[in-house]
Amino acid sequence: KELGDKLNSEKYKITILSNIIVHQSGEILEFLLRYNNINAKVNFGDYDNIVQDSKKYNNQNAVIVFFELCNLINGFQYKIDLLDDNQTNAIYDKTISEIDLILKNLRNTSLILFNTFSSFAFSSPNAVNNRFNNFCHKLNRHLMDYKLPNLKIVQLDKIIALTGVSRCFDLRYYYSSKSLYKIDFFKAYSSYVEPYFIAANGKSRKAIIFDC
């Protein structure tokens, strides 16, 4: 708040859309960006209302999408092994259509940060690929095929790998309140995406070097 009070520039509005609880990230991201003289204000869409909110908040300076794999349906990380191929394909097709609609709704938003899907929280101890992992990879392949100038794909597994699985996830809070991520994750995530916002606000340093 003290950093924000010192900034006279117009608010840089960021909205986070998510199907999981990520409200702890707001003040962390605001602090980091305000420290870099970006007068960031982070808002949140309604819980698990990403598609509708992508249209509601498409006038923001930036939108971050946390589309969590385990919450596509309740307990998906376990239920996927009980579903037949037709049921699994139906969930895949529904998710793909939702991704397409989200990005269509946000096509005029200056900056979109869309996180890749991750199975790390529930499958990191397993050395062998499983249906949950394969479903995750399939969704990410679709997401990576998008070539939009305002879209930045955030590699969530890279952040988790650099930070450590035990420091990123708290399954106890996930099962009690759908709050999967720890504070250390949100700190690492904010630092990872910081350059996108710095560049979007024209604050990245550039140099032309001549070798004579």
Short mmCIF file of N, CA and C in Angstrom, two decimals, residues 1-125:
data_model
loop_
_atom_site.label_atom_id
_atom_site.label_comp_id
_atom_site.label_asym_id
_atom_site.label_seq_id
_atom_site.Cartn_x
_atom_site.Cartn_y
_atom_site.Cartn_z
N LYS A 1 0.83 -1.20 0.00
CA LYS A 1 0.00 0.00 0.00
C LYS A 1 0.87 1.25 0.00
N GLU A 2 1.95 1.22 0.77
CA GLU A 2 2.85 2.37 0.80
C GLU A 2 3.48 2.61 -0.57
N LEU A 3 3.86 1.53 -1.24
CA LEU A 3 4.41 1.66 -2.59
C LEU A 3 3.38 2.25 -3.54
N GLY A 4 2.15 1.78 -3.42
CA GLY A 4 1.08 2.27 -4.29
C GLY A 4 0.78 3.74 -4.07
N ASP A 5 0.87 4.17 -2.81
CA ASP A 5 0.59 5.57 -2.50
C ASP A 5 1.62 6.52 -3.11
N LYS A 6 2.81 6.01 -3.37
CA LYS A 6 3.87 6.84 -3.94
C LYS A 6 3.79 6.93 -5.46
N LEU A 7 2.97 6.07 -6.08
CA LEU A 7 2.88 6.03 -7.54
C LEU A 7 1.69 6.87 -8.01
N ASN A 8 1.96 7.80 -8.88
CA ASN A 8 0.91 8.67 -9.40
C ASN A 8 0.39 8.23 -10.76
N SER A 9 1.01 7.20 -11.31
CA SER A 9 0.61 6.74 -12.64
C SER A 9 -0.74 6.05 -12.60
N GLU A 10 -1.34 5.90 -13.74
CA GLU A 10 -2.64 5.24 -13.85
C GLU A 10 -2.54 3.78 -13.42
N LYS A 11 -3.60 3.28 -12.82
CA LYS A 11 -3.61 1.90 -12.37
C LYS A 11 -3.42 0.95 -13.56
N TYR A 12 -2.55 -0.05 -13.35
CA TYR A 12 -2.38 -1.12 -14.34
C TYR A 12 -3.22 -2.29 -13.85
N LYS A 13 -4.34 -2.52 -14.52
CA LYS A 13 -5.34 -3.46 -14.03
C LYS A 13 -5.07 -4.89 -14.51
N ILE A 14 -4.91 -5.79 -13.54
CA ILE A 14 -4.69 -7.20 -13.82
C ILE A 14 -5.83 -7.99 -13.18
N THR A 15 -6.43 -8.88 -13.95
CA THR A 15 -7.47 -9.76 -13.39
C THR A 15 -7.00 -11.21 -13.52
N ILE A 16 -7.17 -11.95 -12.43
CA ILE A 16 -6.81 -13.37 -12.41
C ILE A 16 -8.09 -14.19 -12.46
N LEU A 17 -8.18 -15.06 -13.46
CA LEU A 17 -9.31 -15.96 -13.62
C LEU A 17 -8.86 -17.37 -13.25
N SER A 18 -9.66 -18.06 -12.44
CA SER A 18 -9.18 -19.34 -11.94
C SER A 18 -10.32 -20.25 -11.54
N ASN A 19 -10.06 -21.56 -11.63
CA ASN A 19 -10.99 -22.55 -11.10
C ASN A 19 -10.40 -23.19 -9.83
N ILE A 20 -9.52 -22.44 -9.18
CA ILE A 20 -8.93 -22.88 -7.91
C ILE A 20 -8.61 -21.62 -7.10
N ILE A 21 -8.47 -21.76 -5.79
CA ILE A 21 -8.24 -20.59 -4.94
C ILE A 21 -6.79 -20.11 -5.10
N VAL A 22 -6.64 -18.87 -5.58
CA VAL A 22 -5.30 -18.29 -5.77
C VAL A 22 -5.24 -16.85 -5.25
N HIS A 23 -6.14 -16.48 -4.36
CA HIS A 23 -6.22 -15.10 -3.90
C HIS A 23 -4.97 -14.64 -3.15
N GLN A 24 -4.20 -15.60 -2.63
CA GLN A 24 -2.97 -15.23 -1.93
C GLN A 24 -1.96 -14.57 -2.86
N SER A 25 -2.13 -14.77 -4.16
CA SER A 25 -1.17 -14.25 -5.12
C SER A 25 -1.30 -12.75 -5.36
N GLY A 26 -2.46 -12.18 -5.03
CA GLY A 26 -2.74 -10.80 -5.39
C GLY A 26 -1.76 -9.79 -4.82
N GLU A 27 -1.58 -9.80 -3.52
CA GLU A 27 -0.70 -8.81 -2.88
C GLU A 27 0.76 -9.05 -3.23
N ILE A 28 1.14 -10.32 -3.43
CA ILE A 28 2.52 -10.63 -3.81
C ILE A 28 2.84 -10.02 -5.17
N LEU A 29 1.95 -10.22 -6.12
CA LEU A 29 2.17 -9.68 -7.47
C LEU A 29 2.11 -8.16 -7.46
N GLU A 30 1.17 -7.60 -6.72
CA GLU A 30 1.08 -6.14 -6.62
C GLU A 30 2.36 -5.55 -6.05
N PHE A 31 2.88 -6.15 -4.99
CA PHE A 31 4.10 -5.63 -4.37
C PHE A 31 5.26 -5.65 -5.34
N LEU A 32 5.44 -6.77 -6.01
CA LEU A 32 6.57 -6.92 -6.92
C LEU A 32 6.51 -5.89 -8.05
N LEU A 33 5.33 -5.69 -8.61
CA LEU A 33 5.19 -4.76 -9.72
C LEU A 33 5.26 -3.31 -9.26
N ARG A 34 4.68 -3.00 -8.11
CA ARG A 34 4.76 -1.63 -7.59
C ARG A 34 6.20 -1.28 -7.23
N TYR A 35 6.94 -2.26 -6.77
CA TYR A 35 8.36 -2.06 -6.48
C TYR A 35 9.12 -1.66 -7.75
N ASN A 36 8.61 -2.12 -8.90
CA ASN A 36 9.20 -1.77 -10.19
C ASN A 36 8.47 -0.60 -10.86
N ASN A 37 7.78 0.20 -10.04
CA ASN A 37 7.10 1.42 -10.50
C ASN A 37 5.96 1.17 -11.49
N ILE A 38 5.36 0.00 -11.37
CA ILE A 38 4.14 -0.30 -12.13
C ILE A 38 2.99 -0.30 -11.13
N ASN A 39 2.05 0.60 -11.32
CA ASN A 39 0.98 0.79 -10.34
C ASN A 39 -0.10 -0.29 -10.50
N ALA A 40 0.28 -1.50 -10.16
CA ALA A 40 -0.57 -2.67 -10.42
C ALA A 40 -1.71 -2.77 -9.41
N LYS A 41 -2.86 -3.13 -9.93
CA LYS A 41 -4.02 -3.46 -9.10
C LYS A 41 -4.56 -4.79 -9.57
N VAL A 42 -4.52 -5.80 -8.69
CA VAL A 42 -4.92 -7.16 -9.04
C VAL A 42 -6.34 -7.43 -8.55
N ASN A 43 -7.19 -7.87 -9.45
CA ASN A 43 -8.55 -8.28 -9.12
C ASN A 43 -8.73 -9.75 -9.49
N PHE A 44 -9.81 -10.32 -8.99
CA PHE A 44 -10.09 -11.74 -9.24
C PHE A 44 -11.49 -11.92 -9.79
N GLY A 45 -11.60 -12.80 -10.76
CA GLY A 45 -12.92 -13.18 -11.23
C GLY A 45 -13.58 -14.12 -10.23
N ASP A 46 -14.81 -14.51 -10.53
CA ASP A 46 -15.51 -15.45 -9.66
C ASP A 46 -14.86 -16.83 -9.73
N TYR A 47 -14.95 -17.55 -8.65
CA TYR A 47 -14.36 -18.89 -8.59
C TYR A 47 -15.00 -19.81 -9.64
N ASP A 48 -14.14 -20.48 -10.42
CA ASP A 48 -14.57 -21.47 -11.41
C ASP A 48 -15.59 -20.89 -12.40
N ASN A 49 -15.32 -19.69 -12.86
CA ASN A 49 -16.20 -19.03 -13.81
C ASN A 49 -15.37 -18.39 -14.92
N ILE A 50 -14.34 -19.12 -15.36
CA ILE A 50 -13.33 -18.54 -16.24
C ILE A 50 -13.92 -18.13 -17.59
N VAL A 51 -14.73 -18.97 -18.18
CA VAL A 51 -15.24 -18.68 -19.52
C VAL A 51 -16.09 -17.41 -19.51
N GLN A 52 -17.05 -17.32 -18.60
CA GLN A 52 -17.91 -16.14 -18.55
C GLN A 52 -17.11 -14.89 -18.18
N ASP A 53 -16.18 -15.03 -17.23
CA ASP A 53 -15.40 -13.87 -16.78
C ASP A 53 -14.39 -13.41 -17.83
N SER A 54 -14.00 -14.31 -18.73
CA SER A 54 -13.07 -13.89 -19.79
C SER A 54 -13.73 -12.85 -20.70
N LYS A 55 -15.03 -12.86 -20.78
CA LYS A 55 -15.74 -11.82 -21.54
C LYS A 55 -15.98 -10.60 -20.67
N LYS A 56 -16.25 -10.82 -19.42
CA LYS A 56 -16.54 -9.72 -18.49
C LYS A 56 -15.32 -8.83 -18.26
N TYR A 57 -14.13 -9.44 -18.23
CA TYR A 57 -12.92 -8.70 -17.88
C TYR A 57 -11.96 -8.52 -19.06
N ASN A 58 -12.48 -8.56 -20.27
CA ASN A 58 -11.59 -8.46 -21.43
C ASN A 58 -11.08 -7.04 -21.68
N ASN A 59 -11.52 -6.07 -20.86
CA ASN A 59 -11.05 -4.70 -20.99
C ASN A 59 -9.90 -4.37 -20.04
N GLN A 60 -9.38 -5.38 -19.36
CA GLN A 60 -8.27 -5.17 -18.43
C GLN A 60 -6.95 -4.97 -19.19
N ASN A 61 -5.94 -4.43 -18.50
CA ASN A 61 -4.61 -4.34 -19.11
C ASN A 61 -4.01 -5.72 -19.31
N ALA A 62 -4.29 -6.62 -18.37
CA ALA A 62 -3.75 -7.98 -18.47
C ALA A 62 -4.68 -8.95 -17.75
N VAL A 63 -4.71 -10.18 -18.24
CA VAL A 63 -5.49 -11.25 -17.62
C VAL A 63 -4.59 -12.46 -17.46
N ILE A 64 -4.63 -13.04 -16.26
CA ILE A 64 -3.90 -14.28 -15.97
C ILE A 64 -4.92 -15.40 -15.81
N VAL A 65 -4.67 -16.54 -16.45
CA VAL A 65 -5.60 -17.67 -16.40
C VAL A 65 -4.95 -18.84 -15.67
N PHE A 66 -5.48 -19.17 -14.50
CA PHE A 66 -5.12 -20.39 -13.77
C PHE A 66 -6.23 -21.41 -14.03
N PHE A 67 -6.03 -22.27 -15.01
CA PHE A 67 -7.03 -23.30 -15.34
C PHE A 67 -6.47 -24.62 -14.81
N GLU A 68 -6.94 -25.01 -13.63
CA GLU A 68 -6.32 -26.12 -12.90
C GLU A 68 -6.86 -27.46 -13.36
N LEU A 69 -5.94 -28.36 -13.71
CA LEU A 69 -6.29 -29.67 -14.26
C LEU A 69 -7.13 -30.50 -13.29
N CYS A 70 -6.74 -30.53 -12.03
CA CYS A 70 -7.42 -31.40 -11.07
C CYS A 70 -8.85 -30.96 -10.79
N ASN A 71 -9.20 -29.72 -11.18
CA ASN A 71 -10.54 -29.21 -10.92
C ASN A 71 -11.41 -29.13 -12.17
N LEU A 72 -10.98 -29.77 -13.26
CA LEU A 72 -11.85 -29.81 -14.44
C LEU A 72 -13.18 -30.46 -14.08
N ILE A 73 -13.10 -31.54 -13.31
CA ILE A 73 -14.24 -32.06 -12.56
C ILE A 73 -13.71 -32.37 -11.17
N ASN A 74 -14.57 -32.38 -10.19
CA ASN A 74 -14.12 -32.59 -8.82
C ASN A 74 -13.42 -33.95 -8.66
N GLY A 75 -12.16 -33.90 -8.20
CA GLY A 75 -11.42 -35.14 -8.00
C GLY A 75 -10.96 -35.80 -9.29
N PHE A 76 -10.74 -35.00 -10.33
CA PHE A 76 -10.40 -35.55 -11.65
C PHE A 76 -9.13 -36.39 -11.61
N GLN A 77 -8.18 -36.03 -10.75
CA GLN A 77 -6.91 -36.76 -10.68
C GLN A 77 -7.11 -38.22 -10.29
N TYR A 78 -8.21 -38.52 -9.61
CA TYR A 78 -8.51 -39.90 -9.24
C TYR A 78 -9.58 -40.51 -10.16
N LYS A 79 -10.56 -39.72 -10.51
CA LYS A 79 -11.69 -40.23 -11.29
C LYS A 79 -11.30 -40.61 -12.70
N ILE A 80 -10.22 -40.01 -13.23
CA ILE A 80 -9.85 -40.28 -14.62
C ILE A 80 -9.56 -41.77 -14.85
N ASP A 81 -9.08 -42.46 -13.83
CA ASP A 81 -8.79 -43.89 -13.98
C ASP A 81 -10.06 -44.74 -13.97
N LEU A 82 -11.19 -44.14 -13.58
CA LEU A 82 -12.45 -44.87 -13.55
C LEU A 82 -13.32 -44.57 -14.77
N LEU A 83 -12.88 -43.61 -15.58
CA LEU A 83 -13.66 -43.21 -16.75
C LEU A 83 -13.28 -44.02 -17.97
N ASP A 84 -14.26 -44.27 -18.83
CA ASP A 84 -13.93 -44.94 -20.09
C ASP A 84 -13.45 -43.89 -21.09
N ASP A 85 -13.02 -44.33 -22.26
CA ASP A 85 -12.45 -43.42 -23.25
C ASP A 85 -13.45 -42.36 -23.71
N ASN A 86 -14.72 -42.75 -23.88
CA ASN A 86 -15.73 -41.80 -24.32
C ASN A 86 -15.93 -40.69 -23.30
N GLN A 87 -15.94 -41.05 -22.03
CA GLN A 87 -16.12 -40.05 -20.97
C GLN A 87 -14.90 -39.12 -20.89
N THR A 88 -13.71 -39.70 -21.03
CA THR A 88 -12.49 -38.90 -20.98
C THR A 88 -12.42 -37.96 -22.18
N ASN A 89 -12.78 -38.46 -23.34
CA ASN A 89 -12.77 -37.62 -24.54
C ASN A 89 -13.78 -36.48 -24.44
N ALA A 90 -14.91 -36.75 -23.80
CA ALA A 90 -15.93 -35.71 -23.64
C ALA A 90 -15.40 -34.57 -22.75
N ILE A 91 -14.67 -34.91 -21.70
CA ILE A 91 -14.08 -33.89 -20.84
C ILE A 91 -13.00 -33.12 -21.59
N TYR A 92 -12.21 -33.84 -22.39
CA TYR A 92 -11.17 -33.18 -23.19
C TYR A 92 -11.80 -32.20 -24.19
N ASP A 93 -12.80 -32.65 -24.91
CA ASP A 93 -13.44 -31.79 -25.91
C ASP A 93 -14.07 -30.56 -25.26
N LYS A 94 -14.68 -30.74 -24.11
CA LYS A 94 -15.30 -29.61 -23.39
C LYS A 94 -14.22 -28.61 -22.97
N THR A 95 -13.10 -29.11 -22.46
CA THR A 95 -12.02 -28.23 -22.00
C THR A 95 -11.40 -27.47 -23.17
N ILE A 96 -11.19 -28.16 -24.27
CA ILE A 96 -10.64 -27.52 -25.46
C ILE A 96 -11.56 -26.40 -25.96
N SER A 97 -12.85 -26.68 -25.98
CA SER A 97 -13.79 -25.66 -26.44
C SER A 97 -13.80 -24.47 -25.49
N GLU A 98 -13.60 -24.72 -24.20
CA GLU A 98 -13.55 -23.62 -23.22
C GLU A 98 -12.28 -22.80 -23.40
N ILE A 99 -11.15 -23.45 -23.64
CA ILE A 99 -9.91 -22.72 -23.91
C ILE A 99 -10.08 -21.84 -25.14
N ASP A 100 -10.64 -22.40 -26.18
CA ASP A 100 -10.84 -21.64 -27.43
C ASP A 100 -11.73 -20.42 -27.19
N LEU A 101 -12.78 -20.60 -26.40
CA LEU A 101 -13.71 -19.50 -26.15
C LEU A 101 -13.07 -18.44 -25.25
N ILE A 102 -12.29 -18.87 -24.27
CA ILE A 102 -11.59 -17.92 -23.39
C ILE A 102 -10.67 -17.03 -24.21
N LEU A 103 -9.88 -17.64 -25.07
CA LEU A 103 -8.92 -16.87 -25.87
C LEU A 103 -9.63 -16.02 -26.92
N LYS A 104 -10.75 -16.48 -27.40
CA LYS A 104 -11.54 -15.65 -28.32
C LYS A 104 -12.07 -14.42 -27.59
N ASN A 105 -12.58 -14.61 -26.38
CA ASN A 105 -13.11 -13.49 -25.60
C ASN A 105 -12.02 -12.48 -25.24
N LEU A 106 -10.79 -12.95 -25.09
CA LEU A 106 -9.69 -12.09 -24.66
C LEU A 106 -8.82 -11.60 -25.82
N ARG A 107 -9.30 -11.77 -27.04
CA ARG A 107 -8.46 -11.48 -28.19
C ARG A 107 -8.03 -10.01 -28.26
N ASN A 108 -8.80 -9.11 -27.65
CA ASN A 108 -8.45 -7.69 -27.69
C ASN A 108 -7.80 -7.20 -26.39
N THR A 109 -7.57 -8.11 -25.46
CA THR A 109 -6.86 -7.75 -24.22
C THR A 109 -5.37 -7.63 -24.53
N SER A 110 -4.73 -6.61 -23.98
CA SER A 110 -3.33 -6.33 -24.35
C SER A 110 -2.40 -7.49 -24.03
N LEU A 111 -2.60 -8.14 -22.87
CA LEU A 111 -1.70 -9.21 -22.45
C LEU A 111 -2.49 -10.32 -21.77
N ILE A 112 -2.28 -11.55 -22.24
CA ILE A 112 -2.87 -12.73 -21.62
C ILE A 112 -1.72 -13.64 -21.15
N LEU A 113 -1.73 -14.00 -19.89
CA LEU A 113 -0.82 -15.02 -19.39
C LEU A 113 -1.66 -16.26 -19.09
N PHE A 114 -1.44 -17.31 -19.85
CA PHE A 114 -2.22 -18.55 -19.70
C PHE A 114 -1.27 -19.63 -19.22
N ASN A 115 -1.53 -20.15 -18.02
CA ASN A 115 -0.66 -21.19 -17.46
C ASN A 115 -0.87 -22.52 -18.17
N THR A 116 0.21 -23.24 -18.39
CA THR A 116 0.07 -24.61 -18.87
C THR A 116 -0.58 -25.45 -17.77
N PHE A 117 -1.19 -26.53 -18.18
CA PHE A 117 -1.78 -27.47 -17.23
C PHE A 117 -0.65 -28.29 -16.60
N SER A 118 -0.84 -28.65 -15.35
CA SER A 118 0.20 -29.41 -14.65
C SER A 118 -0.42 -30.57 -13.88
N SER A 119 0.28 -31.71 -13.91
CA SER A 119 -0.14 -32.87 -13.11
C SER A 119 0.81 -33.12 -11.95
N PHE A 120 1.76 -32.18 -11.76
CA PHE A 120 2.84 -32.35 -10.79
C PHE A 120 2.33 -32.64 -9.38
N ALA A 121 1.30 -31.95 -8.94
CA ALA A 121 0.85 -32.04 -7.55
C ALA A 121 0.43 -33.45 -7.17
N PHE A 122 -0.09 -34.20 -8.13
CA PHE A 122 -0.66 -35.51 -7.82
C PHE A 122 0.09 -36.67 -8.46
N SER A 123 1.03 -36.39 -9.35
CA SER A 123 1.71 -37.49 -10.02
C SER A 123 3.23 -37.41 -9.94
N SER A 124 3.78 -36.42 -9.22
CA SER A 124 5.23 -36.28 -9.17
C SER A 124 5.95 -37.49 -8.56
N PRO A 125 5.35 -38.23 -7.61
CA PRO A 125 6.05 -39.42 -7.09
C PRO A 125 6.08 -40.58 -8.06
#
